[in-house]
mmCIF file of C-alpha atoms in Angstrom:
data_model
loop_
_atom_site.group_PDB
_atom_site.id
_atom_site.type_symbol
_atom_site.label_atom_id
_atom_site.label_comp_id
_atom_site.label_asym_id
_atom_site.label_seq_id
_atom_site.Cartn_x
_atom_site.Cartn_y
_atom_site.Cartn_z
ATOM 1 C CA UNK A 1427 32.302 -40.340 -26.179
ATOM 2 C CA UNK A 1428 34.629 -40.982 -23.400
ATOM 3 C CA UNK A 1429 39.086 -42.230 -24.499
ATOM 4 C CA UNK A 1430 38.365 -45.245 -22.319
ATOM 5 C CA UNK A 1431 34.833 -46.210 -23.652
ATOM 6 C CA UNK A 1432 36.029 -45.856 -27.133
ATOM 7 C CA UNK A 1433 38.945 -48.063 -25.486
ATOM 8 C CA UNK A 1434 37.190 -51.235 -24.845
ATOM 9 C CA UNK A 1435 34.682 -51.039 -27.549
ATOM 10 C CA UNK A 1436 37.478 -51.018 -30.574
ATOM 11 C CA UNK A 1437 38.432 -54.424 -28.512
ATOM 12 C CA UNK A 1438 34.902 -56.137 -28.473
ATOM 13 C CA UNK A 1439 34.275 -54.954 -32.058
ATOM 14 C CA UNK A 1440 38.210 -56.378 -33.111
ATOM 15 C CA UNK A 1441 37.045 -59.922 -31.094
ATOM 16 C CA UNK A 1442 34.218 -60.068 -32.964
ATOM 17 C CA UNK A 1443 35.835 -59.942 -35.837
ATOM 18 C CA UNK A 1444 38.526 -62.225 -35.678
ATOM 19 C CA UNK A 1445 36.180 -65.151 -34.197
ATOM 20 C CA UNK A 1446 33.736 -63.609 -37.537
ATOM 21 C CA UNK A 1447 36.599 -64.695 -39.419
ATOM 22 C CA UNK A 1448 37.459 -68.223 -37.986
ATOM 23 C CA UNK A 1449 33.686 -69.112 -38.177
ATOM 24 C CA UNK A 1450 33.905 -68.235 -42.488
ATOM 25 C CA UNK A 1451 36.999 -70.528 -42.447
ATOM 26 C CA UNK A 1452 35.876 -72.979 -41.006
ATOM 27 C CA UNK A 1453 32.686 -72.917 -42.337
ATOM 28 C CA UNK A 1454 34.627 -72.683 -46.094
ATOM 29 C CA UNK A 1455 36.500 -76.663 -44.543
ATOM 30 C CA UNK A 1456 33.379 -77.464 -43.186
ATOM 31 C CA UNK A 1457 31.816 -80.839 -45.476
ATOM 32 C CA UNK A 1458 28.539 -79.230 -44.252
ATOM 33 C CA UNK A 1459 29.662 -75.303 -44.698
ATOM 34 C CA UNK A 1460 28.405 -75.351 -40.860
ATOM 35 C CA UNK A 1461 30.719 -73.228 -38.636
ATOM 36 C CA UNK A 1462 31.800 -74.862 -34.508
ATOM 37 C CA UNK A 1463 29.466 -74.013 -32.260
ATOM 38 C CA UNK A 1464 31.467 -72.724 -29.322
ATOM 39 C CA UNK A 1465 32.821 -70.648 -32.212
ATOM 40 C CA UNK A 1466 28.925 -68.979 -32.774
ATOM 41 C CA UNK A 1467 28.653 -69.213 -29.005
ATOM 42 C CA UNK A 1468 31.771 -67.075 -28.280
ATOM 43 C CA UNK A 1469 30.811 -64.778 -31.551
ATOM 44 C CA UNK A 1470 27.003 -64.380 -29.719
ATOM 45 C CA UNK A 1471 28.383 -63.447 -26.524
ATOM 46 C CA UNK A 1472 31.076 -60.856 -27.687
ATOM 47 C CA UNK A 1473 28.113 -59.703 -29.219
ATOM 48 C CA UNK A 1474 26.198 -59.691 -26.465
ATOM 49 C CA UNK A 1475 28.207 -57.673 -24.152
ATOM 50 C CA UNK A 1476 29.377 -55.470 -27.166
ATOM 51 C CA UNK A 1477 25.483 -54.593 -27.362
ATOM 52 C CA UNK A 1478 25.442 -54.450 -23.914
ATOM 53 C CA UNK A 1479 28.424 -52.438 -23.053
ATOM 54 C CA UNK A 1480 26.952 -49.470 -26.110
ATOM 55 C CA UNK A 1481 23.163 -49.337 -23.481
ATOM 56 C CA UNK A 1482 25.560 -48.833 -20.808
ATOM 57 C CA UNK A 1483 26.621 -46.518 -22.465
ATOM 58 C CA UNK A 1484 24.006 -44.373 -23.353
ATOM 59 C CA UNK A 1485 22.209 -44.320 -19.790
ATOM 60 C CA UNK A 1486 25.139 -42.763 -18.524
ATOM 61 C CA UNK A 1487 25.353 -40.201 -21.431
ATOM 62 C CA UNK A 1488 21.781 -39.894 -20.675
ATOM 63 C CA UNK A 1489 22.006 -39.597 -16.878
ATOM 64 C CA UNK A 1490 24.969 -37.277 -17.281
ATOM 65 C CA UNK A 1491 23.266 -34.665 -19.611
ATOM 66 C CA UNK A 1492 19.382 -34.763 -17.258
ATOM 67 C CA UNK A 1493 22.152 -34.155 -14.705
ATOM 68 C CA UNK A 1494 23.590 -30.862 -16.903
ATOM 69 C CA UNK A 1495 20.771 -29.674 -17.524
ATOM 70 C CA UNK A 1496 18.660 -26.531 -14.858
ATOM 71 C CA UNK A 1497 15.876 -26.602 -13.944
ATOM 72 C CA UNK A 1498 12.670 -24.614 -12.803
ATOM 73 C CA UNK A 1499 12.222 -24.876 -9.573
ATOM 74 C CA UNK A 1500 8.669 -26.041 -10.406
ATOM 75 C CA UNK A 1501 10.059 -28.292 -12.733
ATOM 76 C CA UNK A 1502 11.862 -29.818 -10.209
ATOM 77 C CA UNK A 1503 8.873 -30.102 -7.597
ATOM 78 C CA UNK A 1504 6.727 -32.587 -10.028
ATOM 79 C CA UNK A 1505 9.547 -34.620 -11.107
ATOM 80 C CA UNK A 1506 10.049 -35.104 -7.609
ATOM 81 C CA UNK A 1507 6.029 -35.760 -6.527
ATOM 82 C CA UNK A 1508 5.705 -37.957 -9.793
ATOM 83 C CA UNK A 1509 8.513 -40.011 -8.215
ATOM 84 C CA UNK A 1510 6.592 -40.612 -5.260
ATOM 85 C CA UNK A 1511 8.171 -38.244 -2.735
ATOM 86 C CA UNK A 1512 4.930 -36.709 -1.377
ATOM 87 C CA UNK A 1513 2.932 -41.035 -1.310
ATOM 88 C CA UNK A 1514 3.348 -42.488 2.469
ATOM 89 C CA UNK A 1515 2.492 -38.999 3.357
ATOM 90 C CA UNK A 1516 -0.737 -39.129 0.551
ATOM 91 C CA UNK A 1517 -1.262 -42.851 1.672
ATOM 92 C CA UNK A 1518 -1.214 -41.838 5.306
ATOM 93 C CA UNK A 1519 2.221 -43.414 6.220
ATOM 94 C CA UNK A 1520 3.561 -40.593 7.072
ATOM 95 C CA UNK A 1521 2.783 -37.272 8.788
ATOM 96 C CA UNK A 1522 4.987 -34.752 6.449
ATOM 97 C CA UNK A 1523 6.792 -35.266 3.539
ATOM 98 C CA UNK A 1524 11.221 -33.644 2.932
ATOM 99 C CA UNK A 1525 13.148 -33.948 -0.708
ATOM 100 C CA UNK A 1526 15.945 -31.840 -2.109
ATOM 101 C CA UNK A 1527 15.640 -29.555 -4.578
ATOM 102 C CA UNK A 1528 18.664 -28.455 -6.741
ATOM 103 C CA UNK A 1529 20.264 -24.967 -6.401
ATOM 104 C CA UNK A 1530 20.937 -24.217 -10.096
ATOM 105 C CA UNK A 1531 17.441 -23.318 -10.975
ATOM 106 C CA UNK A 1532 16.524 -21.558 -14.009
ATOM 107 C CA UNK A 1533 13.467 -19.390 -15.539
ATOM 108 C CA UNK A 1534 11.867 -18.598 -12.715
ATOM 109 C CA UNK A 1535 14.231 -18.643 -9.356
ATOM 110 C CA UNK A 1536 15.388 -15.140 -7.634
ATOM 111 C CA UNK A 1537 17.684 -13.066 -9.687
ATOM 112 C CA UNK A 1538 20.192 -10.340 -7.712
ATOM 113 C CA UNK A 1539 20.546 -7.334 -10.032
ATOM 114 C CA UNK A 1540 18.479 -6.431 -13.867
ATOM 115 C CA UNK A 1541 19.350 -10.071 -14.889
ATOM 116 C CA UNK A 1542 16.161 -9.556 -17.547
ATOM 117 C CA UNK A 1543 15.497 -5.738 -18.785
ATOM 118 C CA UNK A 1544 12.447 -4.446 -17.004
ATOM 119 C CA UNK A 1545 9.352 -2.248 -19.309
ATOM 120 C CA UNK A 1546 9.657 0.638 -18.599
ATOM 121 C CA UNK A 1547 6.481 3.091 -18.097
ATOM 122 C CA UNK A 1548 7.384 6.513 -19.324
ATOM 123 C CA UNK A 1549 7.066 9.550 -17.187
ATOM 124 C CA UNK A 1550 6.841 9.712 -12.639
ATOM 125 C CA UNK A 1551 3.784 9.166 -10.666
ATOM 126 C CA UNK A 1552 2.883 11.137 -7.846
ATOM 127 C CA UNK A 1553 0.295 11.478 -6.050
ATOM 128 C CA UNK A 1554 -2.427 14.796 -7.348
ATOM 129 C CA UNK A 1555 -3.194 17.751 -6.561
ATOM 130 C CA UNK A 1556 -6.550 19.539 -5.427
ATOM 131 C CA UNK A 1557 -8.938 19.932 -7.800
ATOM 132 C CA UNK A 1558 -9.428 22.818 -6.692
ATOM 133 C CA UNK A 1559 -7.324 26.065 -4.986
ATOM 134 C CA UNK A 1560 -8.748 29.024 -3.505
ATOM 135 C CA UNK A 1561 -7.466 31.825 -5.965
ATOM 136 C CA UNK A 1562 -9.507 30.191 -8.220
ATOM 137 C CA UNK A 1563 -13.096 31.452 -6.019
ATOM 138 C CA UNK A 1564 -11.607 34.110 -5.147
ATOM 139 C CA UNK A 1565 -11.433 38.071 -7.389
ATOM 140 C CA UNK A 1566 -7.693 38.785 -8.374
ATOM 141 C CA UNK A 1567 -5.315 42.046 -8.591
ATOM 142 C CA UNK A 1568 -2.179 43.167 -9.409
ATOM 143 C CA UNK A 1569 -0.049 45.450 -7.828
ATOM 144 C CA UNK A 1570 3.461 46.654 -7.748
ATOM 145 C CA UNK A 1571 4.309 47.722 -4.690
ATOM 146 C CA UNK A 1572 5.168 46.247 -1.373
ATOM 147 C CA UNK A 1573 1.826 46.944 0.303
ATOM 148 C CA UNK A 1574 -1.321 46.998 -0.494
ATOM 149 C CA UNK A 1575 -3.285 49.410 1.211
ATOM 150 C CA UNK A 1576 -7.225 49.414 1.640
ATOM 151 C CA UNK A 1577 -9.979 51.563 3.332
ATOM 152 C CA UNK A 1578 -13.099 50.534 4.864
ATOM 153 C CA UNK A 1579 -15.384 51.568 7.119
ATOM 154 C CA UNK A 1580 -15.525 50.072 10.331
ATOM 155 C CA UNK A 1581 -18.266 51.936 12.499
ATOM 156 C CA UNK A 1582 -22.038 53.422 11.195
ATOM 157 C CA UNK A 1583 -24.048 55.003 13.974
ATOM 158 C CA UNK A 1584 -27.412 55.619 11.389
ATOM 159 C CA UNK A 1585 -29.476 57.988 12.070
ATOM 160 C CA UNK A 1586 -31.874 57.631 9.332
ATOM 161 C CA UNK A 1587 -35.572 58.219 10.734
ATOM 162 C CA UNK A 1588 -38.873 59.562 9.492
ATOM 163 C CA UNK A 1589 -39.175 62.983 10.344
ATOM 164 C CA UNK A 1590 -42.450 65.880 11.573
ATOM 165 C CA UNK A 1591 -42.172 69.168 9.527
ATOM 166 C CA UNK A 1592 -40.495 70.961 11.406
ATOM 167 C CA UNK A 1593 -37.996 68.544 13.605
ATOM 168 C CA UNK A 1594 -34.007 68.212 13.267
ATOM 169 C CA UNK A 1595 -33.437 65.625 11.152
ATOM 170 C CA UNK A 1596 -31.080 62.512 13.124
ATOM 171 C CA UNK A 1597 -27.672 62.915 12.696
ATOM 172 C CA UNK A 1598 -25.276 59.704 10.976
ATOM 173 C CA UNK A 1599 -21.627 59.337 11.424
ATOM 174 C CA UNK A 1600 -19.365 56.025 10.395
ATOM 175 C CA UNK A 1601 -15.618 55.745 10.855
ATOM 176 C CA UNK A 1602 -13.303 55.010 8.069
ATOM 177 C CA UNK A 1603 -10.043 52.571 8.992
ATOM 178 C CA UNK A 1604 -6.732 52.565 6.183
ATOM 179 C CA UNK A 1605 -5.678 48.524 6.340
ATOM 180 C CA UNK A 1606 -2.439 47.481 5.021
ATOM 181 C CA UNK A 1607 -2.064 44.229 3.568
ATOM 182 C CA UNK A 1608 1.350 43.514 3.299
ATOM 183 C CA UNK A 1609 3.163 41.431 0.237
ATOM 184 C CA UNK A 1610 4.156 38.201 1.068
ATOM 185 C CA UNK A 1611 6.797 35.532 -0.030
ATOM 186 C CA UNK A 1612 5.658 32.195 -1.023
ATOM 187 C CA UNK A 1613 8.631 28.959 -2.504
ATOM 188 C CA UNK A 1614 10.729 26.456 -2.144
ATOM 189 C CA UNK A 1615 14.128 24.754 -3.792
ATOM 190 C CA UNK A 1616 15.312 21.622 -5.226
ATOM 191 C CA UNK A 1617 18.855 21.078 -5.095
ATOM 192 C CA UNK A 1618 19.410 18.666 -8.087
ATOM 193 C CA UNK A 1619 22.796 16.816 -9.691
ATOM 194 C CA UNK A 1620 23.694 17.507 -12.756
ATOM 195 C CA UNK A 1621 23.793 13.454 -13.849
ATOM 196 C CA UNK A 1622 20.201 14.082 -12.498
ATOM 197 C CA UNK A 1623 18.382 16.610 -14.272
ATOM 198 C CA UNK A 1624 20.821 15.267 -17.458
ATOM 199 C CA UNK A 1625 20.089 11.339 -17.558
ATOM 200 C CA UNK A 1626 16.769 11.739 -16.763
ATOM 201 C CA UNK A 1627 15.227 14.384 -18.780
ATOM 202 C CA UNK A 1628 11.521 13.851 -17.710
ATOM 203 C CA UNK A 1629 12.921 15.168 -14.326
ATOM 204 C CA UNK A 1630 13.442 19.146 -15.227
ATOM 205 C CA UNK A 1631 9.338 19.425 -15.894
ATOM 206 C CA UNK A 1632 8.226 16.923 -12.762
ATOM 207 C CA UNK A 1633 9.976 19.423 -10.883
ATOM 208 C CA UNK A 1634 8.196 22.194 -11.971
ATOM 209 C CA UNK A 1635 4.938 20.825 -11.626
ATOM 210 C CA UNK A 1636 5.103 19.239 -8.794
ATOM 211 C CA UNK A 1637 6.830 21.937 -7.247
ATOM 212 C CA UNK A 1638 3.605 24.283 -8.094
ATOM 213 C CA UNK A 1639 1.231 22.482 -6.852
ATOM 214 C CA UNK A 1640 3.331 22.193 -3.626
ATOM 215 C CA UNK A 1641 3.293 27.242 -3.871
ATOM 216 C CA UNK A 1642 -0.645 26.190 -4.318
ATOM 217 C CA UNK A 1643 -1.307 24.406 -1.609
ATOM 218 C CA UNK A 1644 0.844 26.416 0.920
ATOM 219 C CA UNK A 1645 -0.523 29.148 -0.852
ATOM 220 C CA UNK A 1646 -4.378 28.033 0.167
ATOM 221 C CA UNK A 1647 -3.023 27.141 3.709
ATOM 222 C CA UNK A 1648 -1.944 30.967 3.707
ATOM 223 C CA UNK A 1649 -5.276 31.740 2.352
ATOM 224 C CA UNK A 1650 -7.505 30.039 4.745
ATOM 225 C CA UNK A 1651 -5.578 29.834 8.124
ATOM 226 C CA UNK A 1652 -2.975 32.401 7.733
ATOM 227 C CA UNK A 1653 -2.518 33.821 11.296
ATOM 228 C CA UNK A 1654 -1.407 37.601 10.777
ATOM 229 C CA UNK A 1655 2.617 37.388 11.682
ATOM 230 C CA UNK A 1656 4.627 38.477 9.702
ATOM 231 C CA UNK A 1657 5.876 36.962 6.798
ATOM 232 C CA UNK A 1658 2.451 34.656 7.285
ATOM 233 C CA UNK A 1659 -0.871 36.303 5.465
ATOM 234 C CA UNK A 1660 -4.156 37.547 7.682
ATOM 235 C CA UNK A 1661 -6.182 34.227 6.362
ATOM 236 C CA UNK A 1662 -9.871 34.782 5.336
ATOM 237 C CA UNK A 1663 -11.364 32.803 9.071
ATOM 238 C CA UNK A 1664 -8.940 35.014 10.772
ATOM 239 C CA UNK A 1665 -10.433 37.968 9.969
ATOM 240 C CA UNK A 1666 -14.235 36.873 9.116
ATOM 241 C CA UNK A 1667 -17.068 37.026 11.750
ATOM 242 C CA UNK A 1668 -17.308 33.589 14.198
ATOM 243 C CA UNK A 1669 -20.420 31.112 14.522
ATOM 244 C CA UNK A 1670 -23.161 32.920 16.723
ATOM 245 C CA UNK A 1671 -23.322 30.239 19.416
ATOM 246 C CA UNK A 1672 -25.013 32.515 22.307
ATOM 247 C CA UNK A 1673 -29.000 34.113 22.277
ATOM 248 C CA UNK A 1674 -27.730 35.647 19.962
ATOM 249 C CA UNK A 1675 -28.025 33.440 17.292
ATOM 250 C CA UNK A 1676 -31.403 33.422 15.859
ATOM 251 C CA UNK A 1677 -31.781 29.087 16.346
ATOM 252 C CA UNK A 1678 -29.594 28.683 19.521
ATOM 253 C CA UNK A 1679 -30.758 26.201 20.802
ATOM 254 C CA UNK A 1680 -33.901 25.385 19.123
ATOM 255 C CA UNK A 1681 -33.347 22.881 16.845
ATOM 256 C CA UNK A 1682 -33.538 18.851 17.135
ATOM 257 C CA UNK A 1683 -31.202 16.280 16.536
ATOM 258 C CA UNK A 1684 -28.763 18.844 14.965
ATOM 259 C CA UNK A 1685 -26.548 17.836 12.478
ATOM 260 C CA UNK A 1686 -24.551 19.727 10.116
ATOM 261 C CA UNK A 1687 -26.801 20.185 7.276
ATOM 262 C CA UNK A 1688 -29.101 22.661 10.754
ATOM 263 C CA UNK A 1689 -25.331 25.016 10.870
ATOM 264 C CA UNK A 1690 -24.716 25.168 7.643
ATOM 265 C CA UNK A 1691 -28.575 26.225 7.135
ATOM 266 C CA UNK A 1692 -27.533 28.536 10.757
ATOM 267 C CA UNK A 1693 -24.553 30.079 8.863
ATOM 268 C CA UNK A 1694 -26.767 30.861 5.404
ATOM 269 C CA UNK A 1695 -28.625 32.600 8.018
ATOM 270 C CA UNK A 1696 -26.325 34.517 9.486
ATOM 271 C CA UNK A 1697 -24.986 35.784 6.635
ATOM 272 C CA UNK A 1698 -27.931 36.551 4.766
ATOM 273 C CA UNK A 1699 -28.865 38.709 8.392
ATOM 274 C CA UNK A 1700 -26.022 40.679 7.801
ATOM 275 C CA UNK A 1701 -27.406 41.059 4.306
ATOM 276 C CA UNK A 1702 -24.322 38.695 2.384
ATOM 277 C CA UNK A 1703 -25.478 35.898 -0.269
ATOM 278 C CA UNK A 1704 -22.857 32.874 0.155
ATOM 279 C CA UNK A 1705 -21.944 31.885 -3.021
ATOM 280 C CA UNK A 1706 -19.465 29.681 -1.519
ATOM 281 C CA UNK A 1707 -18.811 26.303 1.032
ATOM 282 C CA UNK A 1708 -15.671 25.390 2.544
ATOM 283 C CA UNK A 1709 -15.573 22.293 3.651
ATOM 284 C CA UNK A 1710 -12.759 19.328 4.252
ATOM 285 C CA UNK A 1711 -13.288 16.164 2.509
ATOM 286 C CA UNK A 1712 -14.641 14.180 5.589
ATOM 287 C CA UNK A 1713 -17.217 16.898 6.566
ATOM 288 C CA UNK A 1714 -18.993 16.595 3.139
ATOM 289 C CA UNK A 1715 -18.539 13.188 2.788
ATOM 290 C CA UNK A 1716 -19.657 12.935 6.676
ATOM 291 C CA UNK A 1717 -23.134 14.963 5.446
ATOM 292 C CA UNK A 1718 -23.646 13.177 2.519
ATOM 293 C CA UNK A 1719 -24.476 10.433 4.864
ATOM 294 C CA UNK A 1720 -27.050 11.886 6.721
ATOM 295 C CA UNK A 1721 -30.183 10.321 7.323
ATOM 296 C CA UNK A 1722 -33.848 11.131 8.130
ATOM 297 C CA UNK A 1723 -35.953 9.252 10.998
ATOM 298 C CA UNK A 1724 -37.190 7.493 7.976
ATOM 299 C CA UNK A 1725 -33.761 6.660 6.766
ATOM 300 C CA UNK A 1726 -33.277 8.711 3.630
ATOM 301 C CA UNK A 1727 -30.532 10.495 3.088
ATOM 302 C CA UNK A 1728 -31.064 14.081 3.437
ATOM 303 C CA UNK A 1729 -28.619 15.579 0.398
ATOM 304 C CA UNK A 1730 -31.513 13.884 -2.428
ATOM 305 C CA UNK A 1731 -33.109 17.419 -0.366
ATOM 306 C CA UNK A 1732 -30.553 19.515 -0.263
ATOM 307 C CA UNK A 1733 -28.149 18.154 -2.629
ATOM 308 C CA UNK A 1734 -28.671 19.605 -6.405
ATOM 309 C CA UNK A 1735 -26.586 18.775 -9.837
ATOM 310 C CA UNK A 1736 -23.357 16.886 -10.333
ATOM 311 C CA UNK A 1737 -21.423 19.541 -8.821
ATOM 312 C CA UNK A 1738 -21.295 19.173 -5.024
ATOM 313 C CA UNK A 1739 -24.003 22.186 -3.801
ATOM 314 C CA UNK A 1740 -26.045 22.455 -0.761
ATOM 315 C CA UNK A 1741 -29.113 24.266 0.071
ATOM 316 C CA UNK A 1742 -27.904 26.276 -4.230
ATOM 317 C CA UNK A 1743 -24.446 27.309 -2.756
ATOM 318 C CA UNK A 1744 -22.429 25.565 -4.292
ATOM 319 C CA UNK A 1745 -19.315 23.343 -1.848
ATOM 320 C CA UNK A 1746 -15.810 23.452 -2.107
ATOM 321 C CA UNK A 1747 -13.565 20.412 -0.079
ATOM 322 C CA UNK A 1748 -10.456 21.261 0.166
ATOM 323 C CA UNK A 1749 -8.157 19.128 2.671
ATOM 324 C CA UNK A 1750 -6.413 22.524 3.465
ATOM 325 C CA UNK A 1751 -9.708 23.303 6.892
ATOM 326 C CA UNK A 1752 -9.403 21.779 9.228
ATOM 327 C CA UNK A 1753 -12.016 18.568 9.122
ATOM 328 C CA UNK A 1754 -14.355 20.017 12.011
ATOM 329 C CA UNK A 1755 -14.710 23.507 10.391
ATOM 330 C CA UNK A 1756 -16.321 24.915 8.073
ATOM 331 C CA UNK A 1757 -16.844 28.617 6.665
ATOM 332 C CA UNK A 1758 -19.070 29.890 4.541
ATOM 333 C CA UNK A 1759 -19.364 33.203 2.598
ATOM 334 C CA UNK A 1760 -19.568 35.907 -0.560
ATOM 335 C CA UNK A 1761 -15.779 35.166 -1.964
ATOM 336 C CA UNK A 1762 -16.413 37.698 -4.861
ATOM 337 C CA UNK A 1763 -17.124 41.005 -2.553
ATOM 338 C CA UNK A 1764 -15.419 40.190 0.844
ATOM 339 C CA UNK A 1765 -12.066 39.210 -0.089
ATOM 340 C CA UNK A 1766 -9.675 39.801 -2.958
ATOM 341 C CA UNK A 1767 -5.522 38.566 -3.888
ATOM 342 C CA UNK A 1768 -2.930 40.416 -5.240
ATOM 343 C CA UNK A 1769 0.096 39.697 -7.594
ATOM 344 C CA UNK A 1770 3.288 41.164 -7.045
ATOM 345 C CA UNK A 1771 5.160 37.706 -9.027
ATOM 346 C CA UNK A 1772 3.553 35.084 -10.200
ATOM 347 C CA UNK A 1773 4.970 31.621 -9.245
ATOM 348 C CA UNK A 1774 7.586 31.066 -11.901
ATOM 349 C CA UNK A 1775 9.972 27.934 -11.552
ATOM 350 C CA UNK A 1776 14.095 29.180 -11.662
ATOM 351 C CA UNK A 1777 17.204 26.908 -12.283
ATOM 352 C CA UNK A 1778 20.280 28.270 -11.115
ATOM 353 C CA UNK A 1779 23.719 26.998 -11.438
ATOM 354 C CA UNK A 1780 25.374 29.596 -9.076
ATOM 355 C CA UNK A 1781 24.136 28.946 -5.772
ATOM 356 C CA UNK A 1782 26.866 28.012 -2.510
ATOM 357 C CA UNK A 1783 28.919 25.137 -3.858
ATOM 358 C CA UNK A 1784 27.229 24.123 -7.084
ATOM 359 C CA UNK A 1785 29.253 24.532 -9.546
ATOM 360 C CA UNK A 1786 31.921 22.188 -8.043
ATOM 361 C CA UNK A 1787 29.765 20.323 -6.234
ATOM 362 C CA UNK A 1788 28.132 20.045 -10.058
ATOM 363 C CA UNK A 1789 24.684 20.762 -8.667
ATOM 364 C CA UNK A 1790 21.341 23.010 -10.510
ATOM 365 C CA UNK A 1791 19.242 24.369 -8.036
ATOM 366 C CA UNK A 1792 15.439 24.801 -8.723
ATOM 367 C CA UNK A 1793 13.660 27.298 -6.861
ATOM 368 C CA UNK A 1794 10.144 27.748 -7.248
ATOM 369 C CA UNK A 1795 8.356 31.123 -5.420
ATOM 370 C CA UNK A 1796 5.388 33.533 -5.749
ATOM 371 C CA UNK A 1797 4.903 37.400 -4.491
ATOM 372 C CA UNK A 1798 1.152 37.896 -2.659
ATOM 373 C CA UNK A 1799 -0.813 40.303 -0.599
ATOM 374 C CA UNK A 1800 -4.747 39.394 0.608
ATOM 375 C CA UNK A 1801 -7.068 41.797 1.445
ATOM 376 C CA UNK A 1802 -10.049 41.389 3.718
ATOM 377 C CA UNK A 1803 -12.246 43.532 3.301
ATOM 378 C CA UNK A 1804 -15.163 42.592 4.729
ATOM 379 C CA UNK A 1805 -15.141 40.076 7.787
ATOM 380 C CA UNK A 1806 -19.068 39.893 8.031
ATOM 381 C CA UNK A 1807 -19.224 38.835 4.454
ATOM 382 C CA UNK A 1808 -17.817 35.573 5.703
ATOM 383 C CA UNK A 1809 -18.809 32.842 8.974
ATOM 384 C CA UNK A 1810 -16.406 30.595 10.249
ATOM 385 C CA UNK A 1811 -17.213 27.986 13.065
ATOM 386 C CA UNK A 1812 -16.278 24.365 14.384
ATOM 387 C CA UNK A 1813 -19.165 22.179 13.598
ATOM 388 C CA UNK A 1814 -19.249 20.634 17.479
ATOM 389 C CA UNK A 1815 -19.882 23.340 18.594
ATOM 390 C CA UNK A 1816 -22.579 25.130 16.593
ATOM 391 C CA UNK A 1817 -24.338 22.284 16.611
ATOM 392 C CA UNK A 1818 -24.202 22.164 20.949
ATOM 393 C CA UNK A 1819 -25.581 25.617 20.550
ATOM 394 C CA UNK A 1820 -28.604 24.162 18.303
ATOM 395 C CA UNK A 1821 -29.396 22.060 19.828
ATOM 396 C CA UNK A 1822 -33.276 22.330 22.436
ATOM 397 C CA UNK A 1823 -32.175 22.270 25.600
#
């Protein structure tokens, strides 16, 4: 209670006490035992003043308490509406309403910094890696050298034929060519502060897993699309047979309203003419899902006629969906006999302090790397091409 208010109330209390004592004395002295009427009125007035001051003090204290209590934005908004802040607008007497919201809000107000500790989810979140990598569908071997050599037939002249008695047999001839596949290194490095490794225990595991995923993605790109110029691998698409688009193609200009399914069937036929049976079709996700949307003239999905099982499978041939092959392109082949992946050094993730100025700067270098080679034995075991060019070649003139 404030000191001046307390003094005022004490003075009023003393006056009331004095008047009461005086009234008691008058009542004792009076024959009727009653106090003087004027004195009674004075006591009444003083009592009312005392009560009034008490009420005023309580109201003042309540307002002071309410003004010092912080309210959320929602609470202040509700109070303003209850007190008629928008009544004129609701009644059509005004086109807008304006009222003040005090700045000292709590709870729902904006915080700067982490005022309230957030709940933490363990681990580091990142986009997924490819479900299937190219190495998983290729035969694999190991080498201790930096070059893998192999010999392949480059030409064959076949003189085999039936002969009459006494006739000279026909001569067959063939050419053998020695080919080399150079071992290539694929890798990357990261520089990570010592504090980051110490304060975020999961970071080493994250780098190991994530760097491995990225290396495998680059390996896919090299296996499929490497141009053969050092230090790149010579990729399968680079070495494989092109889809026959001229008159030599078995279905050249013979397909009405040619679509992507028709192209894949023609590619399988081209392989069959070379005595190869395809075991995989490689498609970009966009082309794969576009094929699933193809319909016949009765608006029935074509996939229902050729797509079997839960795993992607067209005409009995497994489909690998991989973003390493460009949209609009396709690769069909026998990956079991046509190519092989060789490993000189398996993929590894290593951490080094002794790199450049790491010791002085407080960094650690993480290195992910591998050394591999790719031998493409039989180019005719694969057929590659673009859907747009192939469809144009198949379309009836």
